[in-house]
Coordinates of C-alpha atoms and ligand atoms in Angstrom, one line a residue:
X1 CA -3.0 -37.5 -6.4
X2 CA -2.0 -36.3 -3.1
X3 CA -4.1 -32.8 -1.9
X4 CA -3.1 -29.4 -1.5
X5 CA -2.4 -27.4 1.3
X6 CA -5.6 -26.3 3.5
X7 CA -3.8 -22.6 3.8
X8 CA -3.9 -22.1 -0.3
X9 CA -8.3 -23.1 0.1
X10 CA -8.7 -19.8 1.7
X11 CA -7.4 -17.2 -0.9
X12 CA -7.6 -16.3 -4.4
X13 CA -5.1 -15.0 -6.1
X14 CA -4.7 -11.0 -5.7
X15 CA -7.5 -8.9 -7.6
X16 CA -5.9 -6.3 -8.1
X17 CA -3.3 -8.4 -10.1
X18 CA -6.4 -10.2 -12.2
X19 CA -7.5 -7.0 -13.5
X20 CA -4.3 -5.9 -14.6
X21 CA -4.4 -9.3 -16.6
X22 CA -8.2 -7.9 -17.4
X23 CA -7.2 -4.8 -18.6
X24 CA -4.4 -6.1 -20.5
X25 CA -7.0 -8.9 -22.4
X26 CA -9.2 -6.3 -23.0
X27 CA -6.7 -3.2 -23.9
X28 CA -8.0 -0.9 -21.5
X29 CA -7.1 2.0 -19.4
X30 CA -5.0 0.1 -16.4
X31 CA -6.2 2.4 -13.5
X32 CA -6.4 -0.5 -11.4
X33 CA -3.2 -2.3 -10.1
X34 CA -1.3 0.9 -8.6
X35 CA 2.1 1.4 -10.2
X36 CA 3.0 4.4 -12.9
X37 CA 3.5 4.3 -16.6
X38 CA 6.3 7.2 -16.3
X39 CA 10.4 6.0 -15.7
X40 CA 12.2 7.2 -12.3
X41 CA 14.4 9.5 -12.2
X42 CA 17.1 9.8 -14.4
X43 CA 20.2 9.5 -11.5
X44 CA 18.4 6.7 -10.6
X45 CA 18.7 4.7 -14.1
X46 CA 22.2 5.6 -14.5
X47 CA 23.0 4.5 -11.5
X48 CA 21.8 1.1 -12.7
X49 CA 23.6 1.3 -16.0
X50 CA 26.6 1.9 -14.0
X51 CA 25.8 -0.9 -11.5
X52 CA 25.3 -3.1 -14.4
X53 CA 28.6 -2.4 -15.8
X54 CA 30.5 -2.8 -12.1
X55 CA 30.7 -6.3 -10.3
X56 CA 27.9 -6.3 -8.0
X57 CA 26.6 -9.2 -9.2
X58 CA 26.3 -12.0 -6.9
X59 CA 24.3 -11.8 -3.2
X60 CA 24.1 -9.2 -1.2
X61 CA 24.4 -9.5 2.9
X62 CA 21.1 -11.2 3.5
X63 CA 19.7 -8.8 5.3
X64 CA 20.7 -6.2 2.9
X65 CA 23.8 -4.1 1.6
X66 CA 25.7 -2.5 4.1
X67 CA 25.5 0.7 2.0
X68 CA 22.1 0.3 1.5
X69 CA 21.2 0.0 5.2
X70 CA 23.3 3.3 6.2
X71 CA 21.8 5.1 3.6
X72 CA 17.8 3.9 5.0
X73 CA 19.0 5.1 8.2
X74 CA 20.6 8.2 7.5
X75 CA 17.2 9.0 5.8
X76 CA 14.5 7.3 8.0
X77 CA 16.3 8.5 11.0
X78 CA 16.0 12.4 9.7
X79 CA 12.2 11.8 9.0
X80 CA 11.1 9.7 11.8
X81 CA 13.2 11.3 14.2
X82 CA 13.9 8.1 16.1
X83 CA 17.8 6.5 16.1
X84 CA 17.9 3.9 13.2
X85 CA 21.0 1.9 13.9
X86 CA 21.4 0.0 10.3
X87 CA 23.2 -2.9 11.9
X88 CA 20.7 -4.1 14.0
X89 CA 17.5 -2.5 13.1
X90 CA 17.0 -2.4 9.5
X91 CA 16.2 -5.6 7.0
X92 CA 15.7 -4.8 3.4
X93 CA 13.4 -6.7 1.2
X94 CA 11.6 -8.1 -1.5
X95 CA 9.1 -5.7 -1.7
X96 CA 7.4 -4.3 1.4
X97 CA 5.4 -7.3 0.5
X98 CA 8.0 -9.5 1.8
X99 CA 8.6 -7.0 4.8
X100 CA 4.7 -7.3 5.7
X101 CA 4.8 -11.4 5.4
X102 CA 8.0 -11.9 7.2
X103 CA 7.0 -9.4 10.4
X104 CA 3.9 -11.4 10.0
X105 CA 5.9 -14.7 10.6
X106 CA 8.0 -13.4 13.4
X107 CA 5.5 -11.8 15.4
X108 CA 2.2 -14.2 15.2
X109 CA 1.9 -17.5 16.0
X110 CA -1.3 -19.7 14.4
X111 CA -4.5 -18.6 16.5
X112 CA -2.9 -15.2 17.2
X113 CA -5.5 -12.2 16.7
X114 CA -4.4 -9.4 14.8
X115 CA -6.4 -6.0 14.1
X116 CA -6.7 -5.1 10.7
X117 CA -8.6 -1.3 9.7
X118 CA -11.3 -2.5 7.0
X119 CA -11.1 -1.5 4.2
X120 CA -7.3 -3.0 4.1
X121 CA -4.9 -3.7 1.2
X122 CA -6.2 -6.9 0.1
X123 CA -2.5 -8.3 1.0
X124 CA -3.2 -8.1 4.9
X125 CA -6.0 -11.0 4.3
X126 CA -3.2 -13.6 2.9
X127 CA -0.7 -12.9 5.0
X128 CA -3.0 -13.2 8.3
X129 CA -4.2 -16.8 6.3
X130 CA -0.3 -17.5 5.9
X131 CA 0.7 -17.2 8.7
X132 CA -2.5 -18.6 10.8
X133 CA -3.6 -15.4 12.3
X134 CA -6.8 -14.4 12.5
X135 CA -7.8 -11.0 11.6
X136 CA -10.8 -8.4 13.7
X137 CA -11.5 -6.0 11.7
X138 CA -12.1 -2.3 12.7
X139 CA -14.3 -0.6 10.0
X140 CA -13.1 3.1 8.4
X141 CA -16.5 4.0 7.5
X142 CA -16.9 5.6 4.3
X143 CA -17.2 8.0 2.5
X144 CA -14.8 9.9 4.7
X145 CA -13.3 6.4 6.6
X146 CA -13.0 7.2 10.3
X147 CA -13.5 4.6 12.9
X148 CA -15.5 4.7 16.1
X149 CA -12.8 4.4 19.0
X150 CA -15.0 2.0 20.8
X151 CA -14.9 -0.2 17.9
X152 CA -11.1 -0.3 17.7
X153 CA -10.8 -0.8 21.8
X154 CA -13.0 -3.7 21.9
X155 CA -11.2 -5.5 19.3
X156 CA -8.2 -4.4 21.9
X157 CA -9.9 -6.3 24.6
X158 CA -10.1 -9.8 22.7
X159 CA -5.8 -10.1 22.8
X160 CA -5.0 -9.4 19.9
X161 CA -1.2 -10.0 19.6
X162 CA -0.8 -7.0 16.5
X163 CA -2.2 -4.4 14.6
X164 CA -1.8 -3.5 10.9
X165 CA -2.1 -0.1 10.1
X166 CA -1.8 1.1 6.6
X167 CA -1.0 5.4 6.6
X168 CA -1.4 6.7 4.2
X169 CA -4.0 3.7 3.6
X170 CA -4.7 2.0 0.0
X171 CA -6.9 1.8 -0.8
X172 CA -9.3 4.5 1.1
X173 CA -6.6 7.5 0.8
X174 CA -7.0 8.1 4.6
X175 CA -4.2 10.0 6.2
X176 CA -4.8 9.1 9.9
X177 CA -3.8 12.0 12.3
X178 CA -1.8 12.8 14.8
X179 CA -4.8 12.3 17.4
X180 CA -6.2 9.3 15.8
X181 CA -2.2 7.9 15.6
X182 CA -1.9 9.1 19.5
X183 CA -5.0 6.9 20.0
X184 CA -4.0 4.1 18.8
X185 CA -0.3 4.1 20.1
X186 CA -2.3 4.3 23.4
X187 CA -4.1 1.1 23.5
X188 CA -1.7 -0.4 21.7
X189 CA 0.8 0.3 25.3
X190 CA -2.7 -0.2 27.3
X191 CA -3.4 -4.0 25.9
X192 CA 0.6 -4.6 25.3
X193 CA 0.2 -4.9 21.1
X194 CA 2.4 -5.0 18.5
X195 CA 2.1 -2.2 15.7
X196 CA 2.8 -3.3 12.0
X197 CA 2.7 0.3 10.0
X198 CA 2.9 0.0 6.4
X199 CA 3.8 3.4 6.1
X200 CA 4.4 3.0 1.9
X201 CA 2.9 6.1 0.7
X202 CA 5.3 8.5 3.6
X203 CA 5.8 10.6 0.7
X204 CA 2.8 10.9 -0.9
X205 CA 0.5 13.3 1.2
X206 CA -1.7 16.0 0.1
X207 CA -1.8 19.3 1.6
X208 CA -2.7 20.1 4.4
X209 CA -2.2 17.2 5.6
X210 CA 0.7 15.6 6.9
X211 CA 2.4 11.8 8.0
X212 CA 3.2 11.1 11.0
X213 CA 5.5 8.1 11.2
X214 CA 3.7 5.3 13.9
X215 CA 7.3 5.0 15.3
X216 CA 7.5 8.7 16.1
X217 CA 5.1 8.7 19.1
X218 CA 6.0 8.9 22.4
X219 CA 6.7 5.5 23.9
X220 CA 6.0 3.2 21.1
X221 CA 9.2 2.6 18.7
X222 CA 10.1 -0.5 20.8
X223 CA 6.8 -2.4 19.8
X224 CA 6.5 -0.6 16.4
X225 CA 7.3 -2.9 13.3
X226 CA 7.7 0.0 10.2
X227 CA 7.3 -1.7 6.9
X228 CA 8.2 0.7 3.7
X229 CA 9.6 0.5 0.0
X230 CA 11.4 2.1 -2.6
X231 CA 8.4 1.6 -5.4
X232 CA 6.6 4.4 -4.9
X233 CA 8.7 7.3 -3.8
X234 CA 11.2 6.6 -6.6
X235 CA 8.3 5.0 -8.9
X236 CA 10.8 1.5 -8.9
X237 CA 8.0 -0.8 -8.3
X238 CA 9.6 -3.8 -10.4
X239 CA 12.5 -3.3 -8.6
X240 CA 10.4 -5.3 -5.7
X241 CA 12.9 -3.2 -2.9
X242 CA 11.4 -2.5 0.4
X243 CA 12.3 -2.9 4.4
X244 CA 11.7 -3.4 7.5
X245 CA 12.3 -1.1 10.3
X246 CA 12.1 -2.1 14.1
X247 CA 13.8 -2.4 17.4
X248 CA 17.0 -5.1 17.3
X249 CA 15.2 -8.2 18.7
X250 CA 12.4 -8.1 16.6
X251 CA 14.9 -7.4 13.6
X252 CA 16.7 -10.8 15.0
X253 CA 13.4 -12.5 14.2
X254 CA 12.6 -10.9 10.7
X255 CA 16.1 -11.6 9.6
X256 CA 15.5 -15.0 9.6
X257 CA 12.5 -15.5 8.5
X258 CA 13.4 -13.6 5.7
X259 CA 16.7 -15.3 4.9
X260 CA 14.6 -18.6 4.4
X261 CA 11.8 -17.1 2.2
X262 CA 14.4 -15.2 0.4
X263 CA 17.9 -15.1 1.1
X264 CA 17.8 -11.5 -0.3
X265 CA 16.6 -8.9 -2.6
X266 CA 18.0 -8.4 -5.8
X267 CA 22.5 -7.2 -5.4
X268 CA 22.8 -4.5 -8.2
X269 CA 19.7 -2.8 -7.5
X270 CA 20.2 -2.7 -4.0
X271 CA 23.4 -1.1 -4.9
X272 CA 21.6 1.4 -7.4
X273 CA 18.7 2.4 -5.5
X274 CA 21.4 3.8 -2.3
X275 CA 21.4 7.3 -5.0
X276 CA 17.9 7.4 -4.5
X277 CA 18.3 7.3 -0.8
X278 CA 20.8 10.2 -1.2
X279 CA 18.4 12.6 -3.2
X280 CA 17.5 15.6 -0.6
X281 CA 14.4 17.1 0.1
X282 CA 13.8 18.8 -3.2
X283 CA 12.9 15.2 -4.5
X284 CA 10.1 14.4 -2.1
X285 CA 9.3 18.0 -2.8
X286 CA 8.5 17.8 -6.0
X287 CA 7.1 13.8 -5.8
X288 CA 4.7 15.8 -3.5
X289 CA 3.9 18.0 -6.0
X290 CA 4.0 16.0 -9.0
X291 CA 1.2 13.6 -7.1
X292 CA -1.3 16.6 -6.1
X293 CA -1.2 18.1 -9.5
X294 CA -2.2 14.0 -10.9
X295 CA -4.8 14.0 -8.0
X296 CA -6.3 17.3 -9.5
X297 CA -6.6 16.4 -12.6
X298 CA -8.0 13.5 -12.2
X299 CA -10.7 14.5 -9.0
X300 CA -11.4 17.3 -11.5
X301 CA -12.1 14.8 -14.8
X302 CA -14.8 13.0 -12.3
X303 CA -15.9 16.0 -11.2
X304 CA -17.1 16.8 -14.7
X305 CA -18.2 13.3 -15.2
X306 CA -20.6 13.7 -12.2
X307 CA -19.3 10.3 -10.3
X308 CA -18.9 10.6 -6.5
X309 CA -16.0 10.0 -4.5
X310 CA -14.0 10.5 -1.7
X311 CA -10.9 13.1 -1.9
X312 CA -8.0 11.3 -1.0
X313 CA -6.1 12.9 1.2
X314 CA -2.6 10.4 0.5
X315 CA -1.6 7.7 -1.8
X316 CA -2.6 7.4 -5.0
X317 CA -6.0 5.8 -5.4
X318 CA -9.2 7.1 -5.6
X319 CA -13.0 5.4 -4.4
X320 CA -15.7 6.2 -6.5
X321 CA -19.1 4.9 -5.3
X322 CA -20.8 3.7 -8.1
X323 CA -24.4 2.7 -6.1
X324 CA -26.3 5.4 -9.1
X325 CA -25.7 2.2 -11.3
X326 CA -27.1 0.3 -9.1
X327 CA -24.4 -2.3 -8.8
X328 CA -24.7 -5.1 -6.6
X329 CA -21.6 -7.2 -7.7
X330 CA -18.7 -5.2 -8.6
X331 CA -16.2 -7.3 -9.6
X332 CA -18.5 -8.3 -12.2
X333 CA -18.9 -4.2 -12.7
X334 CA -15.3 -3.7 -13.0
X335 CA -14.9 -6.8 -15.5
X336 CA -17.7 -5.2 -17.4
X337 CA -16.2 -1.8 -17.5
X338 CA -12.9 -2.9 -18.3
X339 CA -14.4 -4.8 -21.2
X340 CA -16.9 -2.4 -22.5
X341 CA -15.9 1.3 -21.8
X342 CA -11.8 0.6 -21.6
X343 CA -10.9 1.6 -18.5
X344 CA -9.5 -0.8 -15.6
X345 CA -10.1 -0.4 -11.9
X346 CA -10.4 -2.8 -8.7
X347 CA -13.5 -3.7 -7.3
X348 CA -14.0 -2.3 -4.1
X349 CA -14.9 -5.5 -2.1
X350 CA -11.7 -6.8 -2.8
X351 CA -10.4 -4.5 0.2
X352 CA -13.7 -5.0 2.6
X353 CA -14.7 -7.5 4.9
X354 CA -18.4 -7.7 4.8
X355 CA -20.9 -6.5 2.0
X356 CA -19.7 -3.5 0.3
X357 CA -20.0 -3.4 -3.4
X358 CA -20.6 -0.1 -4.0
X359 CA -17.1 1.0 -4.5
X360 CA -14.6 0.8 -6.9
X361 CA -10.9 1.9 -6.6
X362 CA -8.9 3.8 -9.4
X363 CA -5.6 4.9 -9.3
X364 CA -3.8 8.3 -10.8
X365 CA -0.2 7.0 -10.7
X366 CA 0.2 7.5 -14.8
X367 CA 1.2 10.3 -17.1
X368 CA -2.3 13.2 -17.6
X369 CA -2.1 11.4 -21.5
X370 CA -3.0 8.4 -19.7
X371 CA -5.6 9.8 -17.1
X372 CA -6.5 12.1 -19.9
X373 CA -7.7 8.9 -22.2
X374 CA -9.6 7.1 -19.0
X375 CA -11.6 10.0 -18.7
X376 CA -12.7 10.0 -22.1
X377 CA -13.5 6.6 -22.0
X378 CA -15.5 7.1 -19.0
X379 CA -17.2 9.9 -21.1
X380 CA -19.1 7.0 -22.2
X381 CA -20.1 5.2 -19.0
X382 CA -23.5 6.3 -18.7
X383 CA -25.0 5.7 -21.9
X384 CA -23.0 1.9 -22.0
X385 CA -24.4 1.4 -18.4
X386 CA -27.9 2.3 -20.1
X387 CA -27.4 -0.1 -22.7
X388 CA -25.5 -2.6 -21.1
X389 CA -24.5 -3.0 -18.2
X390 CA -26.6 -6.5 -16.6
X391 CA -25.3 -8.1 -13.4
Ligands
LIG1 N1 0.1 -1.6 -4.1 C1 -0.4 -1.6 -5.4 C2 -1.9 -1.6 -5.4 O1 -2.5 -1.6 -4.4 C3 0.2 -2.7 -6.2 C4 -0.2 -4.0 -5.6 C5 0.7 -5.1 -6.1 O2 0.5 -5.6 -7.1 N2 1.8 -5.3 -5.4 O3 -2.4 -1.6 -6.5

């Protein structure tokens, strides 16, 4: 039999996706792979059923619906506060997935160097394998994930040709600020580097802080790639929609890749999801909202349970450093817990390079019935961890 690619050795499938499958064997709490168990909004699935009903049925424009794309810009424009023309600077996607693969492609060449913060969303290591790049990493040191800015110019000063940034980050909850953003931008002008944001969570930020859109700085829109999605602001994560936002020459380049990997995303929801993009501020309002009151509930439920962790300040995932169990290999931890106390989460080493196992990342993106019932599970978890819990 012939062999296998070299490029598929050097990854594993996504771990965040195995312990879904875990949780699902073992009927547990899923409070690791981060999407919610509650429906969008209700304009938003009507807006389907009437898409479903209408004739949009066959491709879109490959680089998305025209509709679609004045309806990003009208809205990305307003928030970023940069000039989004939707002709020549927007393409939508599979996913921000797709968006973060295909910028990947269109920037990097094999052999390239590209800056990733560690920890990162385990995605940034496959894409930088996929598309032959190889990755420095910058540590965010826990628990409160800041990075030394001699750290991050050094890996500046071996060429890198980009830098992922993840803001608000999965899976830490970092909100990077203005000064640590400014900082960046700067050597990013200083050693002529690209900036990939994966700015996914924009609109899930806990007071008082704030995001700043990468693109927003002075001076850096025309080497800022701005990857984003629909799934979580308009909790459509099966609808696989996201984009791509960026200057019109390195839109030339993502267009294509993408029309090879996947001529488009799906017509009718494309279609659909332009409502979403309509909604005013009230909606990201209340998403705001909505998310801080799930954060408090849950901070507050492992508050009582005595585990530590560290407040997120965006997103929606929480680090708990379980080291008082003495764990040394927590993926085997989090198969255990899954298994033995019912409730799902990702083991923290699947977003570090080097030897971190103390971690382990939950998420609160799920009804308080749902939180509610990990908790009580976890009510368990130090008697079970007595009894056992063996690596
Ligand atoms: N971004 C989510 C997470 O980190 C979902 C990942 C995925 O499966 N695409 O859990």
């Amino acid at each position: 039999m012939p062999t296998l690619s070299k490029r598929i050795e050097h990854f594993t499938d996504s771990v965040i996706r195995r312990m879904t499958r875990i949780a699902n064997q073992y009927g547990a709490v899923n409070l690791s792979q981060g999407f919610p168990d509650f429906d969008p909004p209700a304009a938003l699935k009507d807006a389907l059923k009437t898409v479903a009903e209408g004739s949009i049925h066959q491709y879109a424009v490959t680089w998305g619906a025209a509709n679609l794309r004045q309806a990003l810009a009208r809205k990305q424009s307003r928030l970023m506060g940069i000039e989004i023309n939707p002709d020549t600077q927007i393409v939508v996607t599979c996913g921000s997935t797709e968006a973060m693969i295909a910028t990947m492609l269109t920037v990097t060449n094999p052999g390239d160097k590209v800056i990733v913060f560690s920890p990162f969303y385990e995605n940034y290591g496959a894409d930088a394998i996929l598309s032959g790049a190889e990755p420095i990493y910058v540590h965010l040191n826990p628990p409160d994930f800041g990075f030394v800015a001699e750290e991050l110019e050094a890996a500046f000063r071996q060429h890198p040709k980009a830098l992922i940034l993840c803001n608000p980050s999965n899976p830490t909850g970092k909100v990077f600020t203005r000064e640590e953003l400014q900082l960046i931008a700067d050597l990013a002008i200083k050693y002529d580097v690209f900036v990939i944001a994966d700015e996914v969570y924009e609109h899930i930020v806990y007071e008082p802080h704030t995001h700043v859109y990468f693109a927003s700085l002075p001076s850096v829109a025309d080497r800022t790639i701005s990857c984003s999605s629909l799934s979580k602001t308009y909790s459509i994560t099966g609808w696989r929609l996201g984009y791509v936002i960026a200057p019109p020459h390195i839109t030339e380049g993502i267009r294509k890749v993408h029309d090879f990997l996947t001529v488009g995303a799906a017509a009718p929801l494309q279609e659909a999801a332009v409502t979403a993009l309509n909604f005013g501020e009230e909606y990201y309002r209340e998403l705001q909202e909505h998310y801080t009151r799930k954060r408090d509930f849950f901070l507050k439920g492992l508050d009582e349970l005595g585990l530590k962790y560290t407040t997120p300040q965006g997103a929606y995932y929480v680090m708990v450093d379980v080291s008082e169990f003495g764990v040394s290999d927590d993926v085997a931890f989090c198969e255990w817990l899954a298994r033995e106390v019912g409730v799902a989460a990702v083991p923290g080493s699947s977003f570090f390079r080097g030897n971190v196992h103390h971690l382990i990342r939950f998420h609160f993106a799920k009804n308080e019935e749902t939180l509610q019932a990990a908790l009580d599970r976890l009510q368990t978890l130090r008697e079970k961890v007595q009894k056992s819990w063996k690596q």
